[in-house]
Coordinates of C-alpha atoms in Angstrom, one line a residue:
M1 CA 26.6 87.1 85.6
Q2 CA 29.1 84.2 85.3
V3 CA 32.8 84.9 85.4
S4 CA 35.8 82.5 84.8
V5 CA 39.5 83.4 85.0
A6 CA 42.5 81.7 83.4
A7 CA 46.2 82.5 83.8
T8 CA 47.6 82.4 80.3
G9 CA 51.2 82.9 81.2
G10 CA 53.2 85.2 83.3
L11 CA 51.1 88.2 84.4
E12 CA 48.6 87.7 81.6
R13 CA 45.0 86.8 82.5
S14 CA 42.0 85.8 80.4
I15 CA 38.6 86.4 81.9
T16 CA 35.3 85.1 80.3
V17 CA 32.2 87.0 81.2
D18 CA 28.6 85.8 80.5
V19 CA 25.9 88.4 80.9
P20 CA 22.3 86.9 81.0
E21 CA 19.7 88.1 78.5
E22 CA 17.5 89.2 81.3
R23 CA 20.0 91.9 82.3
I24 CA 20.2 93.2 78.7
L25 CA 16.4 93.2 78.3
G26 CA 16.0 95.1 81.6
A27 CA 18.5 97.8 80.6
V28 CA 16.9 98.1 77.1
E29 CA 13.4 98.4 78.6
E30 CA 14.4 101.1 81.0
R31 CA 16.2 103.1 78.2
L32 CA 13.2 102.8 75.9
K33 CA 10.8 104.0 78.6
S34 CA 13.0 107.0 79.2
M35 CA 13.1 107.7 75.5
S36 CA 9.3 107.4 75.1
R37 CA 8.7 110.4 77.3
T38 CA 10.6 112.8 74.9
S39 CA 10.8 111.0 71.5
Q40 CA 9.2 112.7 68.6
V41 CA 7.5 110.2 66.2
Q42 CA 5.7 111.3 63.1
G43 CA 1.9 111.1 63.7
F44 CA 2.1 111.4 67.4
R45 CA 2.5 114.3 69.9
P46 CA 6.0 114.4 71.6
G47 CA 6.2 111.8 74.3
K48 CA 2.8 110.1 73.3
A49 CA 4.0 107.4 70.8
P50 CA 3.0 103.9 71.9
M51 CA 5.8 101.7 73.4
R52 CA 5.3 99.3 70.5
I53 CA 6.2 102.0 68.0
I54 CA 9.2 103.2 70.2
K55 CA 10.5 99.6 70.2
Q56 CA 10.2 99.2 66.5
R57 CA 11.9 102.5 65.7
F58 CA 14.7 102.5 68.4
G59 CA 14.9 98.9 69.7
A60 CA 17.9 97.7 67.7
Q61 CA 19.9 100.9 68.3
V62 CA 19.2 101.0 72.0
R63 CA 20.2 97.3 72.4
S64 CA 23.5 98.0 70.6
E65 CA 24.2 100.9 73.0
V66 CA 23.2 98.9 76.0
V67 CA 25.5 96.0 75.0
E68 CA 28.4 98.4 74.5
K69 CA 27.9 99.8 78.0
L70 CA 27.4 96.4 79.6
V71 CA 30.8 95.2 78.2
N72 CA 32.5 98.0 80.1
S73 CA 30.5 97.9 83.3
S74 CA 30.5 94.0 83.5
F75 CA 34.2 93.9 82.9
Y76 CA 34.9 96.2 85.9
E77 CA 32.4 94.2 88.0
A78 CA 34.2 91.0 87.0
I79 CA 37.7 92.2 87.9
T80 CA 36.4 93.6 91.2
Q81 CA 34.7 90.3 92.0
E82 CA 37.9 88.4 91.2
S83 CA 40.2 90.9 92.9
L84 CA 42.2 91.5 89.8
K85 CA 44.3 94.6 89.1
P86 CA 44.5 95.0 85.3
V87 CA 47.2 97.0 83.6
G88 CA 46.2 99.0 80.5
Q89 CA 43.2 98.4 78.3
P90 CA 41.9 94.8 77.9
L91 CA 41.7 93.1 74.5
I92 CA 38.1 92.0 74.0
D93 CA 37.8 89.0 71.7
P94 CA 35.5 87.5 70.6
L95 CA 32.3 89.3 71.4
R96 CA 29.2 87.1 71.2
E97 CA 25.8 88.7 71.5
A98 CA 22.4 87.8 70.0
V99 CA 18.7 88.5 71.0
G100 CA 17.6 85.8 73.4
A101 CA 21.2 84.5 73.9
G102 CA 22.6 87.2 76.1
L103 CA 26.2 88.5 76.0
S104 CA 29.5 86.6 76.2
Y105 CA 33.0 87.8 75.7
T106 CA 36.6 87.1 76.7
A107 CA 39.0 89.9 77.9
T108 CA 42.7 89.4 77.9
F109 CA 45.0 91.7 79.9
E110 CA 48.0 91.8 82.2
V111 CA 47.8 92.3 86.0
L112 CA 50.0 94.0 88.5
P113 CA 52.4 91.6 90.3
E114 CA 52.1 90.7 93.9
I115 CA 55.1 92.2 95.6
E116 CA 56.6 90.7 98.7
L117 CA 58.6 93.4 100.3
K118 CA 62.0 92.4 101.8
P119 CA 63.0 93.9 105.1
V120 CA 64.5 97.3 104.6
T121 CA 66.8 96.6 107.6
D122 CA 68.7 94.1 105.5
L123 CA 69.6 96.6 102.8
H124 CA 73.1 98.0 102.5
I125 CA 73.5 101.5 101.1
E126 CA 76.3 104.0 100.8
Q127 CA 76.0 107.5 102.3
P128 CA 78.9 109.7 101.1
T129 CA 80.1 112.9 102.8
C130 CA 82.2 115.7 101.3
E131 CA 84.1 118.7 102.6
I132 CA 85.4 121.5 100.3
T133 CA 89.1 122.4 100.7
E134 CA 90.9 125.5 99.5
A135 CA 92.6 123.3 96.9
D136 CA 89.2 122.3 95.6
V137 CA 88.3 126.0 95.2
D138 CA 91.6 126.7 93.5
A139 CA 90.9 123.8 91.0
M140 CA 87.4 125.1 90.3
I141 CA 88.7 128.7 89.6
E142 CA 91.4 127.2 87.3
K143 CA 88.6 125.3 85.5
L144 CA 86.6 128.5 85.1
R145 CA 89.6 130.2 83.6
R146 CA 90.0 127.3 81.1
Q147 CA 86.4 127.7 80.2
R148 CA 86.9 131.3 79.1
P149 CA 90.2 131.4 77.2
D150 CA 91.2 133.9 74.5
F151 CA 92.7 132.3 71.4
R152 CA 95.5 133.7 69.3
Q153 CA 97.0 132.3 66.1
V154 CA 100.5 130.8 66.3
A155 CA 102.9 129.7 63.6
R156 CA 103.9 126.4 65.2
A157 CA 102.7 122.8 65.4
A158 CA 99.5 122.1 67.4
A159 CA 99.9 120.7 70.9
T160 CA 97.5 119.8 73.7
G161 CA 95.4 122.7 74.8
D162 CA 95.6 124.4 71.3
R163 CA 92.6 124.9 69.1
V164 CA 92.9 123.6 65.5
N165 CA 90.6 125.2 62.8
F166 CA 90.1 123.0 59.7
D167 CA 87.8 122.0 56.8
Y168 CA 87.0 118.3 56.3
Q169 CA 85.3 115.8 54.0
A170 CA 84.5 112.3 55.2
V171 CA 84.8 109.3 52.9
V172 CA 83.1 106.0 53.5
D173 CA 83.7 103.1 51.2
D174 CA 85.6 105.4 48.8
E175 CA 82.6 107.8 48.5
G176 CA 82.4 111.3 49.9
Q177 CA 79.5 111.8 52.3
E178 CA 77.5 115.0 51.7
D179 CA 76.2 115.0 55.2
L180 CA 79.7 114.5 56.6
K181 CA 81.7 117.5 55.6
G182 CA 82.3 121.0 57.0
E183 CA 84.3 124.2 57.1
D184 CA 85.9 126.2 59.8
I185 CA 85.6 123.4 62.4
A186 CA 87.3 124.2 65.6
V187 CA 88.6 121.4 67.9
T188 CA 90.5 121.9 71.1
L189 CA 93.1 119.2 71.6
G190 CA 92.7 117.5 74.9
D191 CA 89.0 117.9 75.3
D192 CA 88.3 114.2 74.4
R193 CA 84.9 115.2 73.1
Y194 CA 85.3 114.3 69.4
L195 CA 85.5 111.3 67.2
P196 CA 88.1 108.9 68.7
G197 CA 91.5 109.4 67.1
L198 CA 90.7 112.8 65.6
E199 CA 92.5 114.9 68.3
Q200 CA 95.5 112.5 68.2
G201 CA 95.6 112.9 64.4
L202 CA 95.7 116.7 64.7
Q203 CA 98.6 116.7 67.2
G204 CA 101.5 118.3 65.5
A205 CA 99.5 119.7 62.6
T206 CA 100.4 123.1 61.1
A207 CA 98.5 125.7 59.2
G208 CA 98.1 124.8 55.5
Q209 CA 98.8 121.1 56.0
S210 CA 96.6 118.4 54.5
L211 CA 95.9 115.3 56.5
E212 CA 94.1 112.0 55.8
L213 CA 93.0 110.2 59.0
R214 CA 91.5 106.7 59.1
L215 CA 89.0 106.8 62.0
T216 CA 86.1 104.6 63.2
F217 CA 82.8 105.8 64.7
P218 CA 82.1 104.4 68.2
E219 CA 79.5 101.6 68.6
D220 CA 77.3 103.9 70.7
F221 CA 77.4 106.8 68.2
D222 CA 74.2 108.8 67.9
S223 CA 73.6 107.7 64.3
I224 CA 73.0 104.0 64.1
R225 CA 73.9 104.1 60.4
L226 CA 77.4 105.2 61.3
S227 CA 78.0 103.4 64.6
G228 CA 81.1 101.2 64.2
Q229 CA 81.6 102.5 60.7
A230 CA 85.2 103.1 59.4
V231 CA 85.7 106.6 57.8
T232 CA 88.5 108.4 56.1
M233 CA 88.7 112.1 57.1
Q234 CA 90.3 114.3 54.5
I235 CA 91.4 117.4 56.4
R236 CA 92.8 120.8 55.4
V237 CA 94.2 122.7 58.4
N238 CA 93.4 126.4 58.3
H239 CA 95.2 127.7 61.4
V240 CA 96.4 126.8 64.9
E241 CA 95.5 128.9 68.0
E242 CA 96.9 128.7 71.5
A243 CA 94.7 129.4 74.5
V244 CA 95.5 132.4 76.7
L245 CA 93.8 132.1 80.1
P246 CA 92.2 135.3 81.5
E247 CA 93.7 137.1 84.5
L248 CA 92.0 137.0 87.9
N249 CA 90.8 140.6 87.9
D250 CA 87.6 142.6 88.3
E251 CA 86.6 142.1 84.7
F252 CA 86.8 138.3 85.1
F253 CA 85.0 138.3 88.4
T254 CA 82.2 140.4 86.9
N255 CA 81.5 137.6 84.4
F256 CA 80.4 135.5 87.3
G257 CA 78.2 138.1 89.0
V258 CA 80.8 139.4 91.5
S259 CA 81.0 143.2 90.9
E260 CA 82.8 144.1 94.2
G261 CA 84.9 142.6 96.9
G262 CA 87.7 141.4 94.6
E263 CA 89.2 137.9 94.7
P264 CA 88.0 137.1 98.3
A265 CA 84.3 137.7 97.3
F266 CA 84.8 135.8 94.1
R267 CA 86.3 132.8 96.0
Q268 CA 83.3 132.9 98.4
E269 CA 80.9 132.9 95.4
V270 CA 82.7 129.9 93.9
R271 CA 82.5 128.0 97.1
R272 CA 78.8 128.8 97.4
H273 CA 78.2 127.2 94.0
M274 CA 80.3 124.2 94.9
D275 CA 78.3 123.7 98.0
T276 CA 75.1 123.6 95.9
Q277 CA 76.8 121.0 93.6
I278 CA 77.7 118.9 96.6
T279 CA 74.2 119.0 98.1
A280 CA 72.7 117.8 94.8
A281 CA 75.5 115.2 94.2
L282 CA 75.2 113.8 97.7
R283 CA 71.4 113.4 97.3
N284 CA 71.8 111.7 93.9
R285 CA 74.4 109.3 95.2
V286 CA 72.2 108.3 98.1
R287 CA 69.2 108.0 95.8
D288 CA 71.1 105.8 93.4
S289 CA 72.4 103.6 96.2
V290 CA 68.9 103.1 97.7
M291 CA 67.4 102.3 94.3
Q292 CA 70.1 99.9 93.4
A293 CA 69.8 98.1 96.8
L294 CA 66.0 97.9 96.4
H295 CA 66.3 96.6 92.9
D296 CA 68.9 94.0 93.9
A297 CA 66.8 92.8 96.8
H298 CA 63.6 92.2 94.9
D299 CA 63.0 90.0 91.8
I300 CA 59.8 91.5 90.4
E301 CA 58.0 90.2 87.3
V302 CA 56.8 93.3 85.5
P303 CA 53.9 93.7 83.0
N304 CA 55.1 94.0 79.4
T305 CA 52.4 96.6 78.9
L306 CA 54.1 99.0 81.3
V307 CA 57.6 98.2 80.0
R308 CA 56.5 99.1 76.4
A309 CA 54.9 102.4 77.7
E310 CA 58.1 103.3 79.6
A311 CA 60.3 102.4 76.7
Q312 CA 58.3 104.7 74.5
R313 CA 58.5 107.5 77.1
M314 CA 62.3 107.1 77.3
L315 CA 62.6 107.0 73.5
A316 CA 60.6 110.2 73.2
L317 CA 63.0 111.9 75.6
M318 CA 66.1 110.5 73.9
T319 CA 65.0 111.2 70.3
G320 CA 63.8 114.7 71.3
D321 CA 67.3 115.4 72.5
M322 CA 68.9 113.8 69.5
E323 CA 66.8 115.4 66.7
T324 CA 69.3 118.3 66.4
R325 CA 72.0 115.7 65.8
G326 CA 70.2 114.2 62.8
L327 CA 68.6 111.1 64.2
S328 CA 66.6 109.4 61.4
E329 CA 63.3 107.5 61.8
E330 CA 65.3 104.3 61.0
D331 CA 67.7 105.1 63.8
A332 CA 64.8 105.8 66.2
A333 CA 63.1 102.5 65.3
R334 CA 66.3 100.5 65.9
L335 CA 66.8 102.3 69.2
A336 CA 63.2 101.4 70.3
D337 CA 63.9 97.7 69.7
S338 CA 67.3 97.8 71.4
Q339 CA 67.9 95.4 74.3
D340 CA 69.5 98.2 76.3
L341 CA 66.4 100.4 76.1
Q342 CA 64.1 97.6 77.0
A343 CA 66.3 96.6 80.0
M344 CA 66.3 100.2 81.2
A345 CA 62.6 100.4 80.9
R346 CA 62.1 97.1 82.7
R347 CA 64.3 98.2 85.6
Q348 CA 62.5 101.6 85.8
V349 CA 59.0 99.9 85.9
A350 CA 60.2 97.5 88.6
L351 CA 61.4 100.4 90.7
Q352 CA 58.2 102.3 90.2
L353 CA 56.1 99.4 91.3
L354 CA 58.4 98.6 94.2
T355 CA 58.6 102.2 95.5
A356 CA 54.8 102.6 95.2
E357 CA 54.3 99.5 97.3
L358 CA 56.9 100.7 99.9
I359 CA 55.1 104.1 100.1
R360 CA 51.7 102.5 100.5
A361 CA 52.9 99.8 103.0
N362 CA 54.6 102.4 105.2
N363 CA 52.0 105.2 104.8
L364 CA 54.7 107.7 103.6
Q365 CA 53.5 111.1 102.6
A366 CA 55.1 114.2 101.0
K367 CA 55.8 116.9 103.5
P368 CA 54.5 120.4 102.5
E369 CA 57.9 122.0 103.3
K370 CA 59.6 119.5 101.0
I371 CA 57.2 120.3 98.2
R372 CA 57.9 124.0 98.8
E373 CA 61.7 123.4 98.6
H374 CA 61.3 121.7 95.2
I375 CA 59.1 124.5 93.8
E376 CA 61.4 127.2 95.1
A377 CA 64.4 125.4 93.6
R378 CA 62.8 125.5 90.2
A379 CA 61.7 129.1 90.6
Q380 CA 65.2 130.4 91.3
A381 CA 66.1 130.1 87.7
Y382 CA 63.4 132.6 86.7
Q383 CA 63.5 136.4 86.7
D384 CA 60.3 136.5 88.9
P385 CA 60.5 133.5 91.2
S386 CA 57.3 134.4 93.1
A387 CA 55.2 134.3 89.9
L388 CA 56.4 130.7 89.1
I389 CA 55.8 129.6 92.7
N390 CA 52.2 130.8 92.5
R391 CA 51.8 129.1 89.1
Y392 CA 52.9 125.7 90.6
Y393 CA 50.5 126.1 93.5
N394 CA 47.6 126.9 91.2
D395 CA 48.3 124.2 88.6
K396 CA 47.3 120.7 89.8
E397 CA 49.5 118.9 87.3
R398 CA 52.6 120.9 88.1
F399 CA 52.0 120.7 91.8
A400 CA 51.6 116.9 91.5
Q401 CA 55.0 116.6 89.9
M402 CA 56.6 118.5 92.8
E403 CA 54.6 116.4 95.2
A404 CA 56.0 113.2 93.6
L405 CA 59.5 114.5 93.9
A406 CA 59.0 115.3 97.6
L407 CA 57.4 111.9 98.2
E408 CA 60.5 110.2 96.6
D409 CA 62.6 112.3 99.0
E410 CA 60.6 111.0 101.9
L411 CA 61.1 107.4 100.7
I412 CA 64.8 107.8 100.2
D413 CA 65.2 109.3 103.7
W414 CA 63.0 106.5 105.2
V415 CA 65.0 103.7 103.6
A416 CA 68.3 105.3 104.5
E417 CA 67.2 105.7 108.1
H418 CA 66.2 102.0 108.5
S419 CA 68.9 100.3 106.4
K420 CA 72.5 99.4 107.0
V421 CA 74.5 102.5 106.1
K422 CA 78.1 102.6 105.1
K423 CA 79.7 106.1 105.5
L424 CA 81.9 107.1 102.6
S425 CA 84.2 110.2 102.7
L426 CA 84.8 111.6 99.2
S427 CA 86.7 114.5 97.8
F428 CA 84.9 117.1 95.7
D429 CA 86.4 115.7 92.5
E430 CA 85.4 112.1 93.4
L431 CA 81.8 113.1 94.3
V432 CA 81.0 115.6 91.6
N433 CA 83.3 114.5 88.7
K434 CA 83.6 110.9 89.8
G435 CA 87.3 111.2 90.0
Q436 CA 87.8 112.6 86.5
N437 CA 89.6 115.8 86.7
P438 CA 87.9 117.8 83.9
T439 CA 89.8 120.4 81.8

């Protein structure tokens, strides 16, 4: 078998394989002999038909099957011989085969890049620390109170913190939009979670008032059809409500699972949840810092095949989350071709290849106790944690997912241990809310 390889640009390779006729004939002959022992041919007892008849009856079919198998087997022989690491399925074109002339074909594919690892000791990462103060607990309790307000109607103009109930009709290019109208819509002023300018336009509104607001959908709006689009909102205010925060009493504490012990027990439970948030946030910050440092230190050419696959995976997650918000097929198609999505996919693939090489080069392995931690963390959200734990240990695919997470933990810890670490002291708000005091 003759093999020749050509680099056709970037990570793409073209490999030409010539399989001699003798190899095809040998495989065909062997297959026909095997068939002759069991074949039923009219006029002969089973397995007694002459080889001449077997060849006449089945020769062409067997040769076709042999050639198909030889394309697959010879391709893998060729890439092994040439020490190539293909990505995805090869494109076979053209296939040339004829009796007496052997088999010849060209396969085009991308290969994995050769990664030259930079010294981890040269990396600079940040490792934050955080301590919860009593003021942090007070702020969290106040946040919990704001999340569970009672609202009562008031006969005054709306102000920040009030809830405005209204009906609306959106007008674009002087035409009312059937899919952009609603009744009994409630917006809390100060949340900053709505169309830019809407809350500001509702400031000072009173029950029964009609408003006309000129607004613009943001460029990153879910619907690409509406992103950056100017719209006129015709609004009829139904009523204004002010928020009344709940008292810190046993009824309020019970809503958070604290049935006894009063405010001291409630504060302890709040602190426990905050500790959990800190642990996760600290881990994520270190992970992000390590991944960014690794990415910045390595310039890796990545296969477009893997980038396309990763972009499709990301798109599936994004569109699945956005279906309830009316993402159209056209929006999804535009999102798939967006430069931002392609850049995110390319970065993710580069990190996947890089971390895999780091794990291999340093013989890192997932620790059983770390796998157990990830499984138990998932199980805590279920009524019967032990049942879910057993399910993970008895399901190879689920267990592999937890093993992958534990292996990533091992990698993050290893990089952090060997790199240049800058300690960073953060408040709870800076760490968990990134300095944005949420209401």
